[in-house]
PDB file of C-alpha atoms and ligand atoms in Angstrom:
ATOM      1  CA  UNK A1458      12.025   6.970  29.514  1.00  0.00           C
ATOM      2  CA  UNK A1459      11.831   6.367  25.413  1.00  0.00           C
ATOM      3  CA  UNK A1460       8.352   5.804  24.439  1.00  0.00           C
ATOM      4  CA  UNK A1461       7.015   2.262  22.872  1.00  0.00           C
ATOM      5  CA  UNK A1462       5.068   2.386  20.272  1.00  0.00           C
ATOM      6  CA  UNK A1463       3.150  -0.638  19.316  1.00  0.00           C
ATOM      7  CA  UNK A1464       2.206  -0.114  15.548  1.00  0.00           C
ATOM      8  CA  UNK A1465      -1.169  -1.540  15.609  1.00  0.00           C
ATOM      9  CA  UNK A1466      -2.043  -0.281  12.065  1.00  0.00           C
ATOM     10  CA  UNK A1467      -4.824  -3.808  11.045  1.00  0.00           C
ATOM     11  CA  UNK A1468      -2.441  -4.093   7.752  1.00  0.00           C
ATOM     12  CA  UNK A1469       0.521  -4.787  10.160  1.00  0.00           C
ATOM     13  CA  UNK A1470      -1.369  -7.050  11.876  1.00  0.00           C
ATOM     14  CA  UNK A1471      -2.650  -8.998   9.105  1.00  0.00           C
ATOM     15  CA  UNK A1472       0.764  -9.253   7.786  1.00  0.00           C
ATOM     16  CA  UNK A1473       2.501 -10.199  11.029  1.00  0.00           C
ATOM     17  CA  UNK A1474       0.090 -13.064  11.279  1.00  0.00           C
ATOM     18  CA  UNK A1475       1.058 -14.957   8.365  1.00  0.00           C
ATOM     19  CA  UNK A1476       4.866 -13.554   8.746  1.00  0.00           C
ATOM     20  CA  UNK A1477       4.506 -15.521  12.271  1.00  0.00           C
ATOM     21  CA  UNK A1478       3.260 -18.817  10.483  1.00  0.00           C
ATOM     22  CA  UNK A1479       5.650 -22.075  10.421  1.00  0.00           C
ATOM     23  CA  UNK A1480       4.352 -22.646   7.063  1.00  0.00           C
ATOM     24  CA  UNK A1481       4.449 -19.675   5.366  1.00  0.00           C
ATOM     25  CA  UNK A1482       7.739 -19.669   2.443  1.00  0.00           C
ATOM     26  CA  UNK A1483      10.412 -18.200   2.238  1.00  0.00           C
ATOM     27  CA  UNK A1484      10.018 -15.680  -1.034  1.00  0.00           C
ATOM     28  CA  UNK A1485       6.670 -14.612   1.100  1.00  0.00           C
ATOM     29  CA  UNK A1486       8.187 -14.062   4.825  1.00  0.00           C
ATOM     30  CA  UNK A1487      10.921 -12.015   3.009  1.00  0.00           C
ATOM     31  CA  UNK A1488       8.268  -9.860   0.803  1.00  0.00           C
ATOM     32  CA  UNK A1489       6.138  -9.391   3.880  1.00  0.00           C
ATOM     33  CA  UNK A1490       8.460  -8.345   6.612  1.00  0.00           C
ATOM     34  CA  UNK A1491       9.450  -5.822   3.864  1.00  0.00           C
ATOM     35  CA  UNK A1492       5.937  -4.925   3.367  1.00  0.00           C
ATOM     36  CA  UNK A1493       5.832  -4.551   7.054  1.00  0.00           C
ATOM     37  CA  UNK A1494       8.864  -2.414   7.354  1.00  0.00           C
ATOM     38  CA  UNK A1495       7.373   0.016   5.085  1.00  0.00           C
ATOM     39  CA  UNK A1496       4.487   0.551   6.888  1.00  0.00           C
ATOM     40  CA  UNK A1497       6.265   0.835  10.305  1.00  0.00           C
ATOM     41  CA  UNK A1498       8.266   3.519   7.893  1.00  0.00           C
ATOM     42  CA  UNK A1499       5.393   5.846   8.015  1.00  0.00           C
ATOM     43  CA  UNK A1500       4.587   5.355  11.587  1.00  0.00           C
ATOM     44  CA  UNK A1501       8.733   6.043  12.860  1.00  0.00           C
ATOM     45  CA  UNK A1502       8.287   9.290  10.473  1.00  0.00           C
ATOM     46  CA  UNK A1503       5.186  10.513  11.977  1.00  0.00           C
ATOM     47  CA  UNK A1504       6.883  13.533  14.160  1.00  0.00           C
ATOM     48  CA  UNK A1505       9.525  14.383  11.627  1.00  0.00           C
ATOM     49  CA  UNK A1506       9.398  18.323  11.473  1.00  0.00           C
ATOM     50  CA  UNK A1507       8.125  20.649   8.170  1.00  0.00           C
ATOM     51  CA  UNK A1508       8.616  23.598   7.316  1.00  0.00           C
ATOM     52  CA  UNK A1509       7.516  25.755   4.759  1.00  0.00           C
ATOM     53  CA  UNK A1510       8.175  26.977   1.637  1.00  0.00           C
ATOM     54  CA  UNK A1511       6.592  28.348  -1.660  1.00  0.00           C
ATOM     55  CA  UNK A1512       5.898  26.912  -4.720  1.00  0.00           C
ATOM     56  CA  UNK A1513       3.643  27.376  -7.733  1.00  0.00           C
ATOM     57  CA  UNK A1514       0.948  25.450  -8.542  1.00  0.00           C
ATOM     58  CA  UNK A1515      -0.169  25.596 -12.092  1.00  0.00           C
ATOM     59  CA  UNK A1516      -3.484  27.667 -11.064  1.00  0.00           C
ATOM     60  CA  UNK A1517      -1.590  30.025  -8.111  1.00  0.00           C
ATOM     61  CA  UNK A1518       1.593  30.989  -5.312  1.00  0.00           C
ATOM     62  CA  UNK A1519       1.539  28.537  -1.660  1.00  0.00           C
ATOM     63  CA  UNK A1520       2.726  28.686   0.961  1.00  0.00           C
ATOM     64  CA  UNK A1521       3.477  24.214   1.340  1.00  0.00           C
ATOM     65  CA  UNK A1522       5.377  21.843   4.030  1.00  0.00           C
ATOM     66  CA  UNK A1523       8.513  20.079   3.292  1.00  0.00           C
ATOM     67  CA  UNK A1524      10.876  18.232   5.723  1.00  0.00           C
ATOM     68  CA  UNK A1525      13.546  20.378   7.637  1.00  0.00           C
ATOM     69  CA  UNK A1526      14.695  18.269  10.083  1.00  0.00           C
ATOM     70  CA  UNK A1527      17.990  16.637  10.363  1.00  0.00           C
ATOM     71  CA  UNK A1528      19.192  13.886   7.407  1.00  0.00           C
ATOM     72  CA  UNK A1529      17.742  10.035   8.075  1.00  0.00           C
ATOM     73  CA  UNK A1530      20.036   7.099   8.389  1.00  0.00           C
ATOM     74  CA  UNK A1531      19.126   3.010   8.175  1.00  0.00           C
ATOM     75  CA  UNK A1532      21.354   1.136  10.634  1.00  0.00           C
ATOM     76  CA  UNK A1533      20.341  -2.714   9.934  1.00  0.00           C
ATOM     77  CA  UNK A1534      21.631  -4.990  12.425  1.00  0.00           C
ATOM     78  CA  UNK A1535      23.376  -8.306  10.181  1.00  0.00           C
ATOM     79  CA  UNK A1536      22.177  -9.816   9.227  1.00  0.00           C
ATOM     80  CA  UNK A1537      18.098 -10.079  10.054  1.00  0.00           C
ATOM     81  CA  UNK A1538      17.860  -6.292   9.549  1.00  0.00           C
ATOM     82  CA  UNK A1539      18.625  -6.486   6.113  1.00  0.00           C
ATOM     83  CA  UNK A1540      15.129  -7.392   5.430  1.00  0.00           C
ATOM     84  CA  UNK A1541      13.506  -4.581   6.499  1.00  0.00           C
ATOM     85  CA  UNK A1542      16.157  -2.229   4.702  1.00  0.00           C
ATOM     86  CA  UNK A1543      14.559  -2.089   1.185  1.00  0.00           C
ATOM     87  CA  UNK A1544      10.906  -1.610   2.467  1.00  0.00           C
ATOM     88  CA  UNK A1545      11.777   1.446   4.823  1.00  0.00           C
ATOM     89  CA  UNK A1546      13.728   3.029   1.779  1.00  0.00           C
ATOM     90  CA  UNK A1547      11.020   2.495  -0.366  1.00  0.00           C
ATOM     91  CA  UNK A1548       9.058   6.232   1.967  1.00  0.00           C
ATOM     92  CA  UNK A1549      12.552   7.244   2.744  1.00  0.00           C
ATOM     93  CA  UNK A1550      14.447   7.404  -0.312  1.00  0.00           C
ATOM     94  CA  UNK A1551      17.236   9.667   0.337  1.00  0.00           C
ATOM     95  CA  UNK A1552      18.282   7.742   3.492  1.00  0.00           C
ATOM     96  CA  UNK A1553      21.945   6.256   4.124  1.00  0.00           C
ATOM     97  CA  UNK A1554      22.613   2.945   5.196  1.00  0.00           C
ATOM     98  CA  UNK A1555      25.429   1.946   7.787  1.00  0.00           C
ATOM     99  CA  UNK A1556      25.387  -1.124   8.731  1.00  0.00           C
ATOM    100  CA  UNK A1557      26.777  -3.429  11.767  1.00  0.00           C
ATOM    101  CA  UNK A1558      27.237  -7.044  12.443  1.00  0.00           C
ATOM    102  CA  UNK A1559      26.350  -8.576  15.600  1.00  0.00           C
ATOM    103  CA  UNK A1560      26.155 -12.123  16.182  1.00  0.00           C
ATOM    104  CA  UNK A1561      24.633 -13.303  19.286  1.00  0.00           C
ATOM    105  CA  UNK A1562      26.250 -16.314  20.809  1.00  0.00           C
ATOM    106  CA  UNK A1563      23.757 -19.414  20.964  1.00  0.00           C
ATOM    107  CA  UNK A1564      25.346 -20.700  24.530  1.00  0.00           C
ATOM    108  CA  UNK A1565      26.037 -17.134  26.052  1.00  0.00           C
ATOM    109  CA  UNK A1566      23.515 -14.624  24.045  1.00  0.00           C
ATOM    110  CA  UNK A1567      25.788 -12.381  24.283  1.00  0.00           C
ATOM    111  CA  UNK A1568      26.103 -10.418  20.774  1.00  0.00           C
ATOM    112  CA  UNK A1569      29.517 -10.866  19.553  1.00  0.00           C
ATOM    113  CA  UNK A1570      30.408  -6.998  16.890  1.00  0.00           C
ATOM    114  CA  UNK A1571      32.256  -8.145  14.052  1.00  0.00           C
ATOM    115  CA  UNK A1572      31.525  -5.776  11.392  1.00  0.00           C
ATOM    116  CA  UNK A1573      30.760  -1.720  11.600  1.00  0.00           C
ATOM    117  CA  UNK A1574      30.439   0.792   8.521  1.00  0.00           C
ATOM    118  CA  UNK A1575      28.265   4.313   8.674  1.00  0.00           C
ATOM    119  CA  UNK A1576      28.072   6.885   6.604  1.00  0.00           C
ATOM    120  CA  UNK A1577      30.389   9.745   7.204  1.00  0.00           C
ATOM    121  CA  UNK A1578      27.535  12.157   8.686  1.00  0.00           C
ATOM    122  CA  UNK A1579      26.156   9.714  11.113  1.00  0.00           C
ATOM    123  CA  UNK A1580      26.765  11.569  13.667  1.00  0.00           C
ATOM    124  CA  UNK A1581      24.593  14.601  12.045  1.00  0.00           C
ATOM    125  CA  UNK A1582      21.516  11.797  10.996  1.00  0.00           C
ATOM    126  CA  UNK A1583      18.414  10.477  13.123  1.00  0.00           C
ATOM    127  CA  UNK A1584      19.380   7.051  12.730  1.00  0.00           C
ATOM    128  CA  UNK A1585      16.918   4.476  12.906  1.00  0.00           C
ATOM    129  CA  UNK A1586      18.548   0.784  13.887  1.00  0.00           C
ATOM    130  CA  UNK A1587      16.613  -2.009  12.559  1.00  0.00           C
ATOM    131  CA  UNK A1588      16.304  -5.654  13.864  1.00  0.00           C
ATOM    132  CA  UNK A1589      12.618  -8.118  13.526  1.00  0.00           C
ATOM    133  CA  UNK A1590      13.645  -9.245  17.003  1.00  0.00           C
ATOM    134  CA  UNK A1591      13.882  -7.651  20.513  1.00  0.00           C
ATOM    135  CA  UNK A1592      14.443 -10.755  22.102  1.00  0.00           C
ATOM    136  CA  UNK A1593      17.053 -10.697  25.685  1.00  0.00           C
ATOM    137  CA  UNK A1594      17.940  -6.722  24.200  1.00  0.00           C
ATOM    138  CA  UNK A1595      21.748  -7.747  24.135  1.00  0.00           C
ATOM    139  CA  UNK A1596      22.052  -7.447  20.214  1.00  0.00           C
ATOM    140  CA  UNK A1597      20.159  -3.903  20.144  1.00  0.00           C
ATOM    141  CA  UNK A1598      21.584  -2.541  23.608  1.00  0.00           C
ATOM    142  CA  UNK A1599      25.230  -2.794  21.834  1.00  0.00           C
ATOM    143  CA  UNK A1600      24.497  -1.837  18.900  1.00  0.00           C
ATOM    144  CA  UNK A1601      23.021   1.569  20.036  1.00  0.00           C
ATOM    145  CA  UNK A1602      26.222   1.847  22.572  1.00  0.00           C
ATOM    146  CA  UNK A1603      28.530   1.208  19.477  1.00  0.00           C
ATOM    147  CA  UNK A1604      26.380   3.533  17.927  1.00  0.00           C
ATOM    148  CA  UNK A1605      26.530   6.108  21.137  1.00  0.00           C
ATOM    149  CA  UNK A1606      30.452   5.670  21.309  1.00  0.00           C
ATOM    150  CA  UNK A1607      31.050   6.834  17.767  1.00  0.00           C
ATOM    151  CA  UNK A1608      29.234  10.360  19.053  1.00  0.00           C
ATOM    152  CA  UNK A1609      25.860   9.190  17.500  1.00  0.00           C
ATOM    153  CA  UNK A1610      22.947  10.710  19.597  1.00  0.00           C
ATOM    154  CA  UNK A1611      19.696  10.974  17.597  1.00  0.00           C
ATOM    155  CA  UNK A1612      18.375   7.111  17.421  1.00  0.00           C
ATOM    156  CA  UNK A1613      15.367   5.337  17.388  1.00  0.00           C
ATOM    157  CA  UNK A1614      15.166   1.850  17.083  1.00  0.00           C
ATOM    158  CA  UNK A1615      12.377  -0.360  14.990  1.00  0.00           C
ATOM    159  CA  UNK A1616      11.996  -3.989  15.885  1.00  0.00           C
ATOM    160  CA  UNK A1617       9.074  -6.511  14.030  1.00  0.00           C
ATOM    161  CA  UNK A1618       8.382  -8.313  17.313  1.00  0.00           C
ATOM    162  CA  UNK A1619       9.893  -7.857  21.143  1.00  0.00           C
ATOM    163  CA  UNK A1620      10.034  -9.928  24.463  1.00  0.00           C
ATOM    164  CA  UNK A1621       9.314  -7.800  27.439  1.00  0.00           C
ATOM    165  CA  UNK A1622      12.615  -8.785  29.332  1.00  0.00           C
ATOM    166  CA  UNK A1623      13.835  -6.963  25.909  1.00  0.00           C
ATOM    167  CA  UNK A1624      12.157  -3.865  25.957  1.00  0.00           C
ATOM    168  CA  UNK A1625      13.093  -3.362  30.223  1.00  0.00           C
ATOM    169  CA  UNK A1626      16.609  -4.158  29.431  1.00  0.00           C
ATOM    170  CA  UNK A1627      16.375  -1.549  26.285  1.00  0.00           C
ATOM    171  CA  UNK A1628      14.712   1.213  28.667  1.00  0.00           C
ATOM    172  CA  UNK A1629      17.536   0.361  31.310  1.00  0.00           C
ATOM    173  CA  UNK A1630      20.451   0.786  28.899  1.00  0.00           C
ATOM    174  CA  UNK A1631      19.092   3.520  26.122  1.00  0.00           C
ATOM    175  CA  UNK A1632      16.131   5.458  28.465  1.00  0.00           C
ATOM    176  CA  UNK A1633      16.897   8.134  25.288  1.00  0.00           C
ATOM    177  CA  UNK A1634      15.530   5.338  22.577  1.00  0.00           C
ATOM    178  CA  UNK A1635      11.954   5.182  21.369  1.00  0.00           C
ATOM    179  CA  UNK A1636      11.156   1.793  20.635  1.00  0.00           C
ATOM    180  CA  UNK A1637       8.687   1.122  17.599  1.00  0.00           C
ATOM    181  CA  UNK A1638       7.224  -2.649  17.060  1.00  0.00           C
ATOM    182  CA  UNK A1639       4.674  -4.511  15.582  1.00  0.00           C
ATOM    183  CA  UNK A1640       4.512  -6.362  18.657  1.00  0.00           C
ATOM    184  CA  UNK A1641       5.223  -7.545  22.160  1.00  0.00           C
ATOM    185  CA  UNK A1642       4.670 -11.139  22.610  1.00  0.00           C
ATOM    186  CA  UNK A1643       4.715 -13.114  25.779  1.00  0.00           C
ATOM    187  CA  UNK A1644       7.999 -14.162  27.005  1.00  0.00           C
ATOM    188  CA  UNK A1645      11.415 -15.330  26.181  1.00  0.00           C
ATOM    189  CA  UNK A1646      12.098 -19.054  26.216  1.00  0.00           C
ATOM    190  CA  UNK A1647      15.283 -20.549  27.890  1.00  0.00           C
ATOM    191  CA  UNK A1648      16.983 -20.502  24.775  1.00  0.00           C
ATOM    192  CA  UNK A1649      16.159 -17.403  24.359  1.00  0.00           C
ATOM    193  CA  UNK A1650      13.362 -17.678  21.572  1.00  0.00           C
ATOM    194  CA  UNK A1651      10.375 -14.798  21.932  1.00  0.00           C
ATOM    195  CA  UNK A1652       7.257 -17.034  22.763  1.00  0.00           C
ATOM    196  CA  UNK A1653       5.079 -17.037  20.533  1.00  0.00           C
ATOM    197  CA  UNK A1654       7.449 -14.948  18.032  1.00  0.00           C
ATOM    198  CA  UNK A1655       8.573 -16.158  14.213  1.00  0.00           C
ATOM    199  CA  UNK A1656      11.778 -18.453  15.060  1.00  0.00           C
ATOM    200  CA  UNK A1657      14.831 -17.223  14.163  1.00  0.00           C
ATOM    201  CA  UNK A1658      14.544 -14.344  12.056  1.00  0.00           C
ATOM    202  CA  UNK A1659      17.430 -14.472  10.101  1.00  0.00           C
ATOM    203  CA  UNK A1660      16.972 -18.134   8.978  1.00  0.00           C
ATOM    204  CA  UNK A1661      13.636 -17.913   7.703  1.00  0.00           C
ATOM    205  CA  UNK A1662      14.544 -14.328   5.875  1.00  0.00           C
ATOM    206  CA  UNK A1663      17.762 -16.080   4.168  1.00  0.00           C
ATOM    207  CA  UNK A1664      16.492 -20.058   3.949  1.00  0.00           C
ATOM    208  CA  UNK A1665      19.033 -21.178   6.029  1.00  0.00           C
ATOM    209  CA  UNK A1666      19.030 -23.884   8.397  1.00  0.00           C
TER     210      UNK A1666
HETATM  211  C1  PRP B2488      18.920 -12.441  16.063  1.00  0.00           C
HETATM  212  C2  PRP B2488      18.057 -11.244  15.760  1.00  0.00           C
HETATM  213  C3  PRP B2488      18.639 -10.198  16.648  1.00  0.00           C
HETATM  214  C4  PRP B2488      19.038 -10.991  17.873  1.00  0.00           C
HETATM  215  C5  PRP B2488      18.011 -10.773  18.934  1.00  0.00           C
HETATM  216  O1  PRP B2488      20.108 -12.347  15.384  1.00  0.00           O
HETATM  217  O2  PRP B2488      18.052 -10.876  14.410  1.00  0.00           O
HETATM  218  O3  PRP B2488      19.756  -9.527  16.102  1.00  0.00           O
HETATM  219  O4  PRP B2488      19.074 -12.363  17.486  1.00  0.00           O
HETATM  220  O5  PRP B2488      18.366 -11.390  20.111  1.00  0.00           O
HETATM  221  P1  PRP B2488      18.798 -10.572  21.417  1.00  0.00           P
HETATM  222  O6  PRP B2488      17.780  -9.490  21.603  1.00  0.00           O
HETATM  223  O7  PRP B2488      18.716 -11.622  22.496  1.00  0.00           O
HETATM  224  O8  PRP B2488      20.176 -10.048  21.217  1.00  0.00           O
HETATM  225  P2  PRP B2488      21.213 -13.499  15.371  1.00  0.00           P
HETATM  226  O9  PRP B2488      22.220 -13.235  16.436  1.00  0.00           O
HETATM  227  O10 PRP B2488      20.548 -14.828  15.386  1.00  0.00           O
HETATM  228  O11 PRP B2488      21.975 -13.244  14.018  1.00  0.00           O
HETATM  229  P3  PRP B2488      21.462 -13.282  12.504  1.00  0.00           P
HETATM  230  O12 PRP B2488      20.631 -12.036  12.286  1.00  0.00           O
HETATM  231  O13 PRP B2488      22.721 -13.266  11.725  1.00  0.00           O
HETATM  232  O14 PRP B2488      20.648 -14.530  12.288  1.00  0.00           O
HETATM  233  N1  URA B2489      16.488 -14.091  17.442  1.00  0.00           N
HETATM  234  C1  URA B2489      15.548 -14.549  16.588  1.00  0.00           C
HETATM  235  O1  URA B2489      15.750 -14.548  15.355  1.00  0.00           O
HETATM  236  N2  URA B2489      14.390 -14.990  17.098  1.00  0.00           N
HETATM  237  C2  URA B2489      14.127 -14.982  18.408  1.00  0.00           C
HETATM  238  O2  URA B2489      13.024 -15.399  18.818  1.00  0.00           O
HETATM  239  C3  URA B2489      15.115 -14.512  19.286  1.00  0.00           C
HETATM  240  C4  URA B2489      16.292 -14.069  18.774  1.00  0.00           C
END
């Protein structure tokens, strides 16, 4: 069964709390959620593998750790993921980003795919798929099967805030998949809202609605 981490790092916290707020702006849910990305970043790298190799300091020869593990690669689920993109590439420079579009369908919640580009090597890459909300799972569960069917096999996913009926229906679909969040609220409403969550995570990143 993939793990779930809850990244309970205090800075998270304090940042999720005003992310969560009804009245906090737009410019400032957008900057923290990136904020927050970054720092969920360092905890999604945390068992990335070193190796070593020497160098030369200015006062002697060592023997120091670099990263030797396989290439990283963003996967942002359209559009909410997007703002959580800039903040994880801020520690991971060098990664690639694919990206696909799911839409979830207000009356159904059912995501609809209507856009998929990854780099050429995705298959080679630990992708990391990105979305604030785990909310029924359907939007994450196909993205990591469209993900799966294009040979893709080393995936973690990173989520801001998830309903528990998300995270079963994750471990169901992707046992494989470590799930790391920020947090996991109470419930999903019958629209399908998290309860207590942010709203909808896409509006309040973008100002629409
Ligand atoms: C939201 C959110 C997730 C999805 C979560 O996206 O960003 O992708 O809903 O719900 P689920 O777990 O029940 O699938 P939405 O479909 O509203 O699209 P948007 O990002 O374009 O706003
Ligand atoms: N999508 C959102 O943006 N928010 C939710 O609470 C559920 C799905």
């Amino acid at each position: 069964m993939g793990k779930v981490v809850v990244c309970d790092h205090p800075l998270i916290q304090h940042k999720l709390t005003i992310i969560r707020d009804k009245n906090t702006i737009t410019k400032d849910f957008r900057d923290l959620v990136g904020e927050v990305a970054t720092l969920m970043a360092y905890e999604i790298t945390r068992d990335l593998p070193l190796a070593k190799t020497t160098i030369e300091t200015p006062v002697a020869k060592m023997e120091s750790s670099v990263l030797s593990g396989r290439m990283i690669g963003l996967v942002p689920i359209l559009r909410a993921g997007l703002g959580m993109v800039d903040g994880i590439l801020k520690l991971i420079p060098s990664a690639k980003v694919g990206h696909i579009g799911l839409q979830r369908d207000e009356e159904t919640l059912q995501p609809v795919e209507y856009y998929l580009n990854l780099p050429t090597d995705a298959q080679e890459r630990l992708l990391i798929v990105i979305d604030p909300m785990l909310a029924t799972g359907g939007s994450a569960i196909a993205a990591l099967s469209a993900l799966k069917a294009r040979g893709c096999r080393h995936l973690k996913l990173m989520c801001l805030i998830a309903a528990p009926e998300g995270v079963e229906a994750l471990q169901a679909a992707h046992p494989d998949v470590d799930l790391y969040v920020a947090a996991v609220d109470e419930r999903l409403n019958e629209r399908g809202y998290i309860v207590p969550g942010l709203g909808d995570a896409g509006d309040r990143l973008f100002g629409t609605k």
